CSV table of C-alpha atoms in Angstrom, one decimal:
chain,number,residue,atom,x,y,z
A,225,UNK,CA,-0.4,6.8,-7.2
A,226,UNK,CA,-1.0,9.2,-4.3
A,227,UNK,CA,-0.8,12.6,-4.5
A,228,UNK,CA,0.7,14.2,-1.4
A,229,UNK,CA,-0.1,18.0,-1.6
A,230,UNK,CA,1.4,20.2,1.7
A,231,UNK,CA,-1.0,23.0,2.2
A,232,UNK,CA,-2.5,24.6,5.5
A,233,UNK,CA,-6.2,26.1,6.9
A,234,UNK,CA,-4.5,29.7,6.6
A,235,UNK,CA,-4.9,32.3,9.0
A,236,UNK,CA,-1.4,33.0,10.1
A,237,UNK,CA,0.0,34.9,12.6
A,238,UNK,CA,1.3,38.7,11.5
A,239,UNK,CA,4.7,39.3,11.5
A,240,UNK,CA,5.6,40.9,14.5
A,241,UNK,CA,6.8,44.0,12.7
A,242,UNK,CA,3.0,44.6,11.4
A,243,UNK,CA,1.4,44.5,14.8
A,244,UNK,CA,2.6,47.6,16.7
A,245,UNK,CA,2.1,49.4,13.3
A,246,UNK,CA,-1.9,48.2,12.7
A,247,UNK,CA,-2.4,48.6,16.1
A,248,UNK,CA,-1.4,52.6,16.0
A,249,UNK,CA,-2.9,52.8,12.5
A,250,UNK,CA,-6.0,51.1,13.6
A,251,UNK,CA,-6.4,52.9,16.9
A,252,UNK,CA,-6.3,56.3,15.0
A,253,UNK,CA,-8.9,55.5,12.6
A,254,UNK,CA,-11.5,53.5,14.9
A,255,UNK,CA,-14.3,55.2,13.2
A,256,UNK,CA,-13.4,54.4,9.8
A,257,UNK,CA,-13.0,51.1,10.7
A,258,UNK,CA,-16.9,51.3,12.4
A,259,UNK,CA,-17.4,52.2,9.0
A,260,UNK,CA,-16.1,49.1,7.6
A,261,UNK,CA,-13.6,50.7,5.8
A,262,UNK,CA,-9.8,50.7,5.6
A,263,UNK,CA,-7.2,53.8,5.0
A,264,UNK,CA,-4.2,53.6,2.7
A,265,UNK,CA,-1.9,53.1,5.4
A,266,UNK,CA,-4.3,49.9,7.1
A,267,UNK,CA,-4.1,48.6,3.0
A,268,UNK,CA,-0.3,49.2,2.3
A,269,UNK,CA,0.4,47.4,5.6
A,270,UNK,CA,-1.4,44.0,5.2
A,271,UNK,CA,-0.4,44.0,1.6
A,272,UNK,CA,3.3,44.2,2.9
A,273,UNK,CA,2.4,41.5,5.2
A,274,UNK,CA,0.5,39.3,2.4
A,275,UNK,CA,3.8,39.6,0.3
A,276,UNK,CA,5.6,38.3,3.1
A,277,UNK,CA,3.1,35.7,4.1
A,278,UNK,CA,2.9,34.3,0.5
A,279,UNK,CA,6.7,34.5,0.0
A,280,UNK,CA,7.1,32.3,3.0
A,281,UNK,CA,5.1,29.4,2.4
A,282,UNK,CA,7.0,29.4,-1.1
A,283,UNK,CA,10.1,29.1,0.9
A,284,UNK,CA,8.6,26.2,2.9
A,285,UNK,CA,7.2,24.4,-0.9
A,286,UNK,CA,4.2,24.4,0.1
A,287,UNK,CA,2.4,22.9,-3.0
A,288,UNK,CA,-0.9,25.2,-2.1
A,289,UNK,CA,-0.7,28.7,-1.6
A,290,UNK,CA,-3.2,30.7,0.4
A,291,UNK,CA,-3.3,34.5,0.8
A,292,UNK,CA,-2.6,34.6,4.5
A,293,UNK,CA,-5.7,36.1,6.1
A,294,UNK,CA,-3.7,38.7,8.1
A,295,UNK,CA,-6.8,41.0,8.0
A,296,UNK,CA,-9.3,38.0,9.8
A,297,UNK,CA,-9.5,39.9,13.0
A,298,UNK,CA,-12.9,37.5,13.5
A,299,UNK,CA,-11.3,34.6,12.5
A,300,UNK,CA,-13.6,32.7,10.4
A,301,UNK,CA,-16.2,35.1,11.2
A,302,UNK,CA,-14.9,37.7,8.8
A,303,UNK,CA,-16.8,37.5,5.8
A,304,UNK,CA,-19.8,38.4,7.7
A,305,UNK,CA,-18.0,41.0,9.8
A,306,UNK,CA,-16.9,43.2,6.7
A,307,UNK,CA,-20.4,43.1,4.9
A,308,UNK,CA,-22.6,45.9,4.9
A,309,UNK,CA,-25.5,43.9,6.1
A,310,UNK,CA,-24.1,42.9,9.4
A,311,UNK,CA,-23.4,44.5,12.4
A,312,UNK,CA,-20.7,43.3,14.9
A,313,UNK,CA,-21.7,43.8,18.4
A,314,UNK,CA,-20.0,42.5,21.4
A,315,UNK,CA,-16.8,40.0,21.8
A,316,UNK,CA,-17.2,36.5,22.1
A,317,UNK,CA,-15.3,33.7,23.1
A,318,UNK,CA,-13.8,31.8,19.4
A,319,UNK,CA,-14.8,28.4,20.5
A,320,UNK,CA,-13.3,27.0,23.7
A,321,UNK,CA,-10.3,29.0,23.8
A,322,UNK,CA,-8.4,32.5,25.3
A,323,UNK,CA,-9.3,34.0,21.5
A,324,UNK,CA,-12.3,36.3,20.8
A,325,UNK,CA,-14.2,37.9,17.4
A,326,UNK,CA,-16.9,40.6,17.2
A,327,UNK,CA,-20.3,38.6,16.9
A,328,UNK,CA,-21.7,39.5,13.7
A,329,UNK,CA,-25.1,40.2,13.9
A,330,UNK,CA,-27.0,39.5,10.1
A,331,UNK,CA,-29.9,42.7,10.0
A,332,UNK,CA,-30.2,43.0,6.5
A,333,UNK,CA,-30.2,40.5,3.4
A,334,UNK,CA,-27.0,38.9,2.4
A,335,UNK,CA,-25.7,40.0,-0.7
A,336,UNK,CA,-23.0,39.2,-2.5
A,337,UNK,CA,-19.4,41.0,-1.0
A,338,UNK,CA,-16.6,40.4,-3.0
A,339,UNK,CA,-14.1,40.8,0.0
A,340,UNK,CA,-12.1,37.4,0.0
A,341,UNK,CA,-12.3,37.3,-3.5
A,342,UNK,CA,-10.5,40.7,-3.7
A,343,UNK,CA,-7.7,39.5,-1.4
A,344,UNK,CA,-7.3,36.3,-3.9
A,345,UNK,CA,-7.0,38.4,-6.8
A,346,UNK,CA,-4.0,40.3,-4.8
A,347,UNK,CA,-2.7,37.4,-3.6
A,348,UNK,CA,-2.7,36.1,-7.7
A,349,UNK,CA,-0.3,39.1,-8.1
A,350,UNK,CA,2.4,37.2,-6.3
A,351,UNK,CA,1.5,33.2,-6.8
A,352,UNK,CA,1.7,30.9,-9.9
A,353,UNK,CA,0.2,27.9,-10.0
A,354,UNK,CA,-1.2,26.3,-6.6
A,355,UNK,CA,-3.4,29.3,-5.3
A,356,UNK,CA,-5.8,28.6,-2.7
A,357,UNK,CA,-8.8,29.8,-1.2
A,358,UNK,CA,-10.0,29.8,2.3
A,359,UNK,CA,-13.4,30.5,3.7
A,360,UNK,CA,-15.8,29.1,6.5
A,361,UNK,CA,-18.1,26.5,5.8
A,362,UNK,CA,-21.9,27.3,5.9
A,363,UNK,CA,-22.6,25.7,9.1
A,364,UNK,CA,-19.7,27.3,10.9
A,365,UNK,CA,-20.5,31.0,9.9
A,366,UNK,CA,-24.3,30.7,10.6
A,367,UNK,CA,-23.7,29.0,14.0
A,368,UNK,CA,-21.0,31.9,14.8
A,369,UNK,CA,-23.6,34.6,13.7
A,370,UNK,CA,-26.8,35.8,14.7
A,371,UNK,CA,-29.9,36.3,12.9
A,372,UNK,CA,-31.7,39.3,13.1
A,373,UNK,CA,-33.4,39.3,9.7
A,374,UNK,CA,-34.0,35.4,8.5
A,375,UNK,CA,-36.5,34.7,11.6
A,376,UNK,CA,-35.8,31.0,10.7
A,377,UNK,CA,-32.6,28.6,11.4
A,378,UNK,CA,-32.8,26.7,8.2
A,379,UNK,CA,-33.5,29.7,5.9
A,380,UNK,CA,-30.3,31.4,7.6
A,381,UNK,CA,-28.0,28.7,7.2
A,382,UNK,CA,-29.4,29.3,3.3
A,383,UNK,CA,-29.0,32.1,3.3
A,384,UNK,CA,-25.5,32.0,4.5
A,385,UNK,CA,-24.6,29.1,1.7
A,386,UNK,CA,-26.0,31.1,-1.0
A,387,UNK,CA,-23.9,34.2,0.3
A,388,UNK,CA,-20.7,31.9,0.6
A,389,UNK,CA,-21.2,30.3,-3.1
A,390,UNK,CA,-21.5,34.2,-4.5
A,391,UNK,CA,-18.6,35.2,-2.5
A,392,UNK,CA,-16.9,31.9,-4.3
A,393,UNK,CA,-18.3,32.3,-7.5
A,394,UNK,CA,-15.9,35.1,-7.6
A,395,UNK,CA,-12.9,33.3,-6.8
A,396,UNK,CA,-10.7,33.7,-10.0
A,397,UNK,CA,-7.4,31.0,-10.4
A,398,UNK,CA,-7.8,28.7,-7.2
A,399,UNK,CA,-6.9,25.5,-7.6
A,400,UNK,CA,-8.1,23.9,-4.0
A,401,UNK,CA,-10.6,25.5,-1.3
A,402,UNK,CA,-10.9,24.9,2.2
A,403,UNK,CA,-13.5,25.3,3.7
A,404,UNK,CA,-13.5,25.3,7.6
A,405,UNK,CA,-15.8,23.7,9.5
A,406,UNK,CA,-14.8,23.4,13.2
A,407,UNK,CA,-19.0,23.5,14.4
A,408,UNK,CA,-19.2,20.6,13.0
A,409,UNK,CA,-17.5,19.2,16.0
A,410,UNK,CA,-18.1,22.3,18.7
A,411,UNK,CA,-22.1,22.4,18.1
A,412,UNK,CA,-23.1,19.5,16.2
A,413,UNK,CA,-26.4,19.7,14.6
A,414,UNK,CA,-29.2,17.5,15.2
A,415,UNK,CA,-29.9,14.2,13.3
A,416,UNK,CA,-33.0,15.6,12.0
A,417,UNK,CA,-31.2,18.8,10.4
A,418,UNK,CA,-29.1,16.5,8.4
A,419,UNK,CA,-30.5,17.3,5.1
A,420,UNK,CA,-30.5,20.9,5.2
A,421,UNK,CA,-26.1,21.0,6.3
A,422,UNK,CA,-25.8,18.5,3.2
A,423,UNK,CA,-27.8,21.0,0.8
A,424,UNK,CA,-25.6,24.0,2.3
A,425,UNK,CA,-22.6,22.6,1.7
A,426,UNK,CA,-23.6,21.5,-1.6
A,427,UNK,CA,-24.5,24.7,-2.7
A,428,UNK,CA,-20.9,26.2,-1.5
A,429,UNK,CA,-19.0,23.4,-2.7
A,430,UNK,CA,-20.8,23.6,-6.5
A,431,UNK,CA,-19.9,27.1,-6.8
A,432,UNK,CA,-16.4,26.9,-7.9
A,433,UNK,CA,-14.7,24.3,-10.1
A,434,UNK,CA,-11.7,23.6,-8.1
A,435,UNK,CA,-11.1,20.9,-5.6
A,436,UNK,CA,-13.1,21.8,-2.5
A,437,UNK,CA,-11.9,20.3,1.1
A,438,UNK,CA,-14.7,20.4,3.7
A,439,UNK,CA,-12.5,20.9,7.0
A,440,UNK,CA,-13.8,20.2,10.0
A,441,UNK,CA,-11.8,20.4,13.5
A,442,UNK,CA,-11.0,20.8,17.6
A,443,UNK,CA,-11.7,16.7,17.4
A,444,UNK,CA,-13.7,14.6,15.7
A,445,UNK,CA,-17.3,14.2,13.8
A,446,UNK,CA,-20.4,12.3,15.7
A,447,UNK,CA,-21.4,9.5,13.7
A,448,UNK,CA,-24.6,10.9,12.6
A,449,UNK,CA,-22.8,14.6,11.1
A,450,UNK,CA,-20.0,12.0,9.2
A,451,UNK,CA,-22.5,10.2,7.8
A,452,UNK,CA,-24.9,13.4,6.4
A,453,UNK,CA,-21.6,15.1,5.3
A,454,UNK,CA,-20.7,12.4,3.2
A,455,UNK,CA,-24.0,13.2,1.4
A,456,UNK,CA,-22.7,16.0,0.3
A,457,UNK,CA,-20.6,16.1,-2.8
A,458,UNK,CA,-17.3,18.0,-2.2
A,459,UNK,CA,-13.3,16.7,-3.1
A,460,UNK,CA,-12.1,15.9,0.0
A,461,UNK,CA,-12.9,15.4,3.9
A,462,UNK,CA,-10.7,17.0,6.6
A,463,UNK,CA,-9.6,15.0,9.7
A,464,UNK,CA,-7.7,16.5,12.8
A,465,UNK,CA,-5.5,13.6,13.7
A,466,UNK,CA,-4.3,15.9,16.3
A,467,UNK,CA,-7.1,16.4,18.6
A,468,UNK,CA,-8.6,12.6,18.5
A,469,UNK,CA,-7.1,10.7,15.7
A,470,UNK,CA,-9.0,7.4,16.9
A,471,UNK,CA,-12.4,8.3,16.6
A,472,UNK,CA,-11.5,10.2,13.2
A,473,UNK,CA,-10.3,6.5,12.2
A,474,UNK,CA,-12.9,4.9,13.1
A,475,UNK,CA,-15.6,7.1,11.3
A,476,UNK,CA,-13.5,6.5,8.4
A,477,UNK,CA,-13.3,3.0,8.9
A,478,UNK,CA,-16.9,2.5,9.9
A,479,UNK,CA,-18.6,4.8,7.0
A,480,UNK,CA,-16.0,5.2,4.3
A,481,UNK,CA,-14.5,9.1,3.0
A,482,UNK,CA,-13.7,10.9,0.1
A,483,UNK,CA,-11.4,9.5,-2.5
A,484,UNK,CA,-9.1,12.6,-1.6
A,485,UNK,CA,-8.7,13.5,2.5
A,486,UNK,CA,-6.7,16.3,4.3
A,487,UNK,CA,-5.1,15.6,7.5
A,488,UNK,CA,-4.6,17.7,10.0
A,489,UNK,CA,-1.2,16.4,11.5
A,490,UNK,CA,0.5,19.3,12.4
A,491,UNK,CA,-0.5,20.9,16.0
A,492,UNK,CA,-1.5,24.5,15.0
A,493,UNK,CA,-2.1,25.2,18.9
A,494,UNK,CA,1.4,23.5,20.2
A,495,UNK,CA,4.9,25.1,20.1
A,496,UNK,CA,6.6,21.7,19.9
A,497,UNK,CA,7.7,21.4,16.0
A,498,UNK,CA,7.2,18.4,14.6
A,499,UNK,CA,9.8,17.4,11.9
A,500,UNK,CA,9.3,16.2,8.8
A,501,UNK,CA,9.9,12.2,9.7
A,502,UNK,CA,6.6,12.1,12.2
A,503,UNK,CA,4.5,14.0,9.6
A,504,UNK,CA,5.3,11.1,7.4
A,505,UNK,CA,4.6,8.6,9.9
A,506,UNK,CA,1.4,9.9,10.9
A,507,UNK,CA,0.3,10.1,6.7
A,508,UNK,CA,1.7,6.4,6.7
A,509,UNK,CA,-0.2,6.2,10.0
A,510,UNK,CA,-3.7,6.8,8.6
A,511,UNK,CA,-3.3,5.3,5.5
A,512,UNK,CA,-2.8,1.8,7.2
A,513,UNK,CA,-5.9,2.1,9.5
A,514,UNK,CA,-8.6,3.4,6.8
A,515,UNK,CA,-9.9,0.9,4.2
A,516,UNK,CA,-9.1,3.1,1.1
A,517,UNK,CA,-6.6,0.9,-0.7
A,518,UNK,CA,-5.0,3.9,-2.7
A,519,UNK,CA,-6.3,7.7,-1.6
A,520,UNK,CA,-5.8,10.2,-5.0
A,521,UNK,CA,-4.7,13.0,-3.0
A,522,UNK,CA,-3.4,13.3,0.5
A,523,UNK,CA,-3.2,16.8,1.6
A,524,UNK,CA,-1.5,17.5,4.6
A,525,UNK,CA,-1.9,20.2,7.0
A,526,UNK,CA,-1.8,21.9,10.1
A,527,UNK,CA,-5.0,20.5,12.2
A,528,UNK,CA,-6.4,24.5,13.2
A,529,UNK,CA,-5.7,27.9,12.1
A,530,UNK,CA,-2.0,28.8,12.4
A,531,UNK,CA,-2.3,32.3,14.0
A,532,UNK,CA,-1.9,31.1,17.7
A,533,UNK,CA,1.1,29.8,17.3
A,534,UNK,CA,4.9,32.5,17.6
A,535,UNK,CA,6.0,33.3,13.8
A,536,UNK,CA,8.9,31.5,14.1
A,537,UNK,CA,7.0,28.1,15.2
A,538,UNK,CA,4.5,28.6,12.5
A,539,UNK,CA,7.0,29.1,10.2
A,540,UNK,CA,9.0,26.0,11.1
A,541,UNK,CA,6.1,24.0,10.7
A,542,UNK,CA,5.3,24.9,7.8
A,543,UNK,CA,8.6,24.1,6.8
A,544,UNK,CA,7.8,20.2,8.3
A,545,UNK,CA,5.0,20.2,6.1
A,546,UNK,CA,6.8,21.1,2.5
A,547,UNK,CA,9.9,18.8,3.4
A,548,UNK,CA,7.7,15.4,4.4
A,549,UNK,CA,5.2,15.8,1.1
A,550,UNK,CA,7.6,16.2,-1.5
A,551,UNK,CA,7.4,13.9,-4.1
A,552,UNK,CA,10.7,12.4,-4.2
A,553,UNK,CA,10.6,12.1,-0.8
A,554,UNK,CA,7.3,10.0,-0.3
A,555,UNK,CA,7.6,8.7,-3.9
């Protein structure tokens, strides 16, 4: 029987009574933030905010939990824009949209961090079973970095994997992991690179013993990235049904997928709230068009990051999600 698990990519929104007070905070302490470090205040407020974040998806049943990422000013580029070795150097554009991140700039070797894993182990404070963690996906931090100290693009992207399967090695209590993967769509790799993203993934994805989710989204996988993910060895493969759900069924249909997928079939970019009838339907949807005749787990998601959306229309969706996956329900 199918498992339907309601969980999300993380990175919320703030709350909007956090924003006018990191701003001051933040504007006041520029240089310690140069520095890469936080004050008291900065740490008291986005643990007030985690609280609140965690608390919510509770509220919605959310079957996983994730801490939130209220401190990603990068976006998936932060565990390379907190590390000692990087430098972050001008703004750039987040992928083709109005939303920007520091470019982190590698100039040093990549050693282990310990920053996500720290927020986890806060976030643990405040979450039973169901935790989860959230961090890029090899091929998505090195392609939104630059390399000032590899000299070589296949030793960076290893580089990058072994720094993200230290940083998950850490990871204490997490049952699921997603890891996000939207280049895999915005700046696919070449078929003749196909080896080396498998082995990078591998080596994030056997770091940790909990159910890893490969993400990818902002539409759909050329035929040739499908078919070299798939040689990887992770839990589950991520679709966004949102953005094009026919070519994501069709690679499905036309290669195969993991005995566990996550769909992303909630619009993390839209206002409009879906309720919790369509999210079924579009579950039901999928499940009818792809050749698996039973999937183990069906996690359910939003199809991007959830911080461009108003609190209140982030919060109603994820609201959708815990209502249309719960067991009785779908049973």
């Amino acid at each position: 029987m199918t498992q339907y698990v309601a969980t999300s990519p993380g990175l919320y929104p703030l709350p909007d009574w956090s924003k006018e007070q990191l701003q001051d905070l933040k504007g006041n302490q520029r240089e310690d933030l140069i520095d890469g470090t936080e004050s008291q205040e900065i740490e008291s407020v986005y643990a007030e905010v985690r609280e609140e974040l965690i608390a919510r998806q509770q509220e919605a049943e959310l079957d996983r939990i994730v801490e939130g990422q209220g401190r990603w000013d990068d976006f998936i580029a932060h565990p390379l824009a907190v590390h000692d070795s990087v430098e972050t150097r001008g703004i750039v554009r987040y992928y083709n949209n109005n939303n920007f991140y520091r470019e982190p700039v590698v100039t040093d070797e990549l050693t282990f961090d310990g920053d996500v894993a720290a927020e986890l182990d806060k976030a643990s404070d405040h979450v039973g079973a169901g935790l989860q963690g959230v961090l890029p996906g090899p091929y998505s931090l090195a392609d939104l970095a630059t390399d000032d100290y590899y000299g070589d693009e296949d030793e960076f992207l290893a580089a990058i994997a072994e720094f993200l399967a230290g940083e998950l090695d850490a990871f204490e209590g997490v049952e699921t992991v997603f890891l996000l993967e939207p280049s895999l769509v915005e700046n696919p790799f070449e078929n003749d690179r196909g080896e080396q993203v498998s082995t990078a993934v591998d080596t994030v994805a056997s770091a940790t013993d909990a159910d890893v989710v490969v993400f990818p989204y902002w539409g759909a996988l050329e035929e040739h990235v499908y078919a070299h993910l798939l040689d990887a060895d992770f839990e589950a493969l991520g679709f966004d049904l949102i953005a094009d759900h026919d070519s994501n069924v069709y690679n499905a249909q036309e290669y195969g997928t993991t005995d566990d997928v996550a769909l992303g079939i909630v619009d993390g970019k839209n206002t409009l709230v879906e309720d919790a009838e369509t999210v079924r339907e579009r579950i039901e949807w999928f499940e009818g068009q792809t050749p698996s005749e039973e999937y183990g787990t069906v996690y359910a998601t939003a199809n991007v990051e959830l911080s461009y959306l108003p609190v209140s229309k982030f919060e109603q969706k994820l609201d959708a999600l815990g209502e249309a996956t719960r067991q009785e329900v779908v049973a």
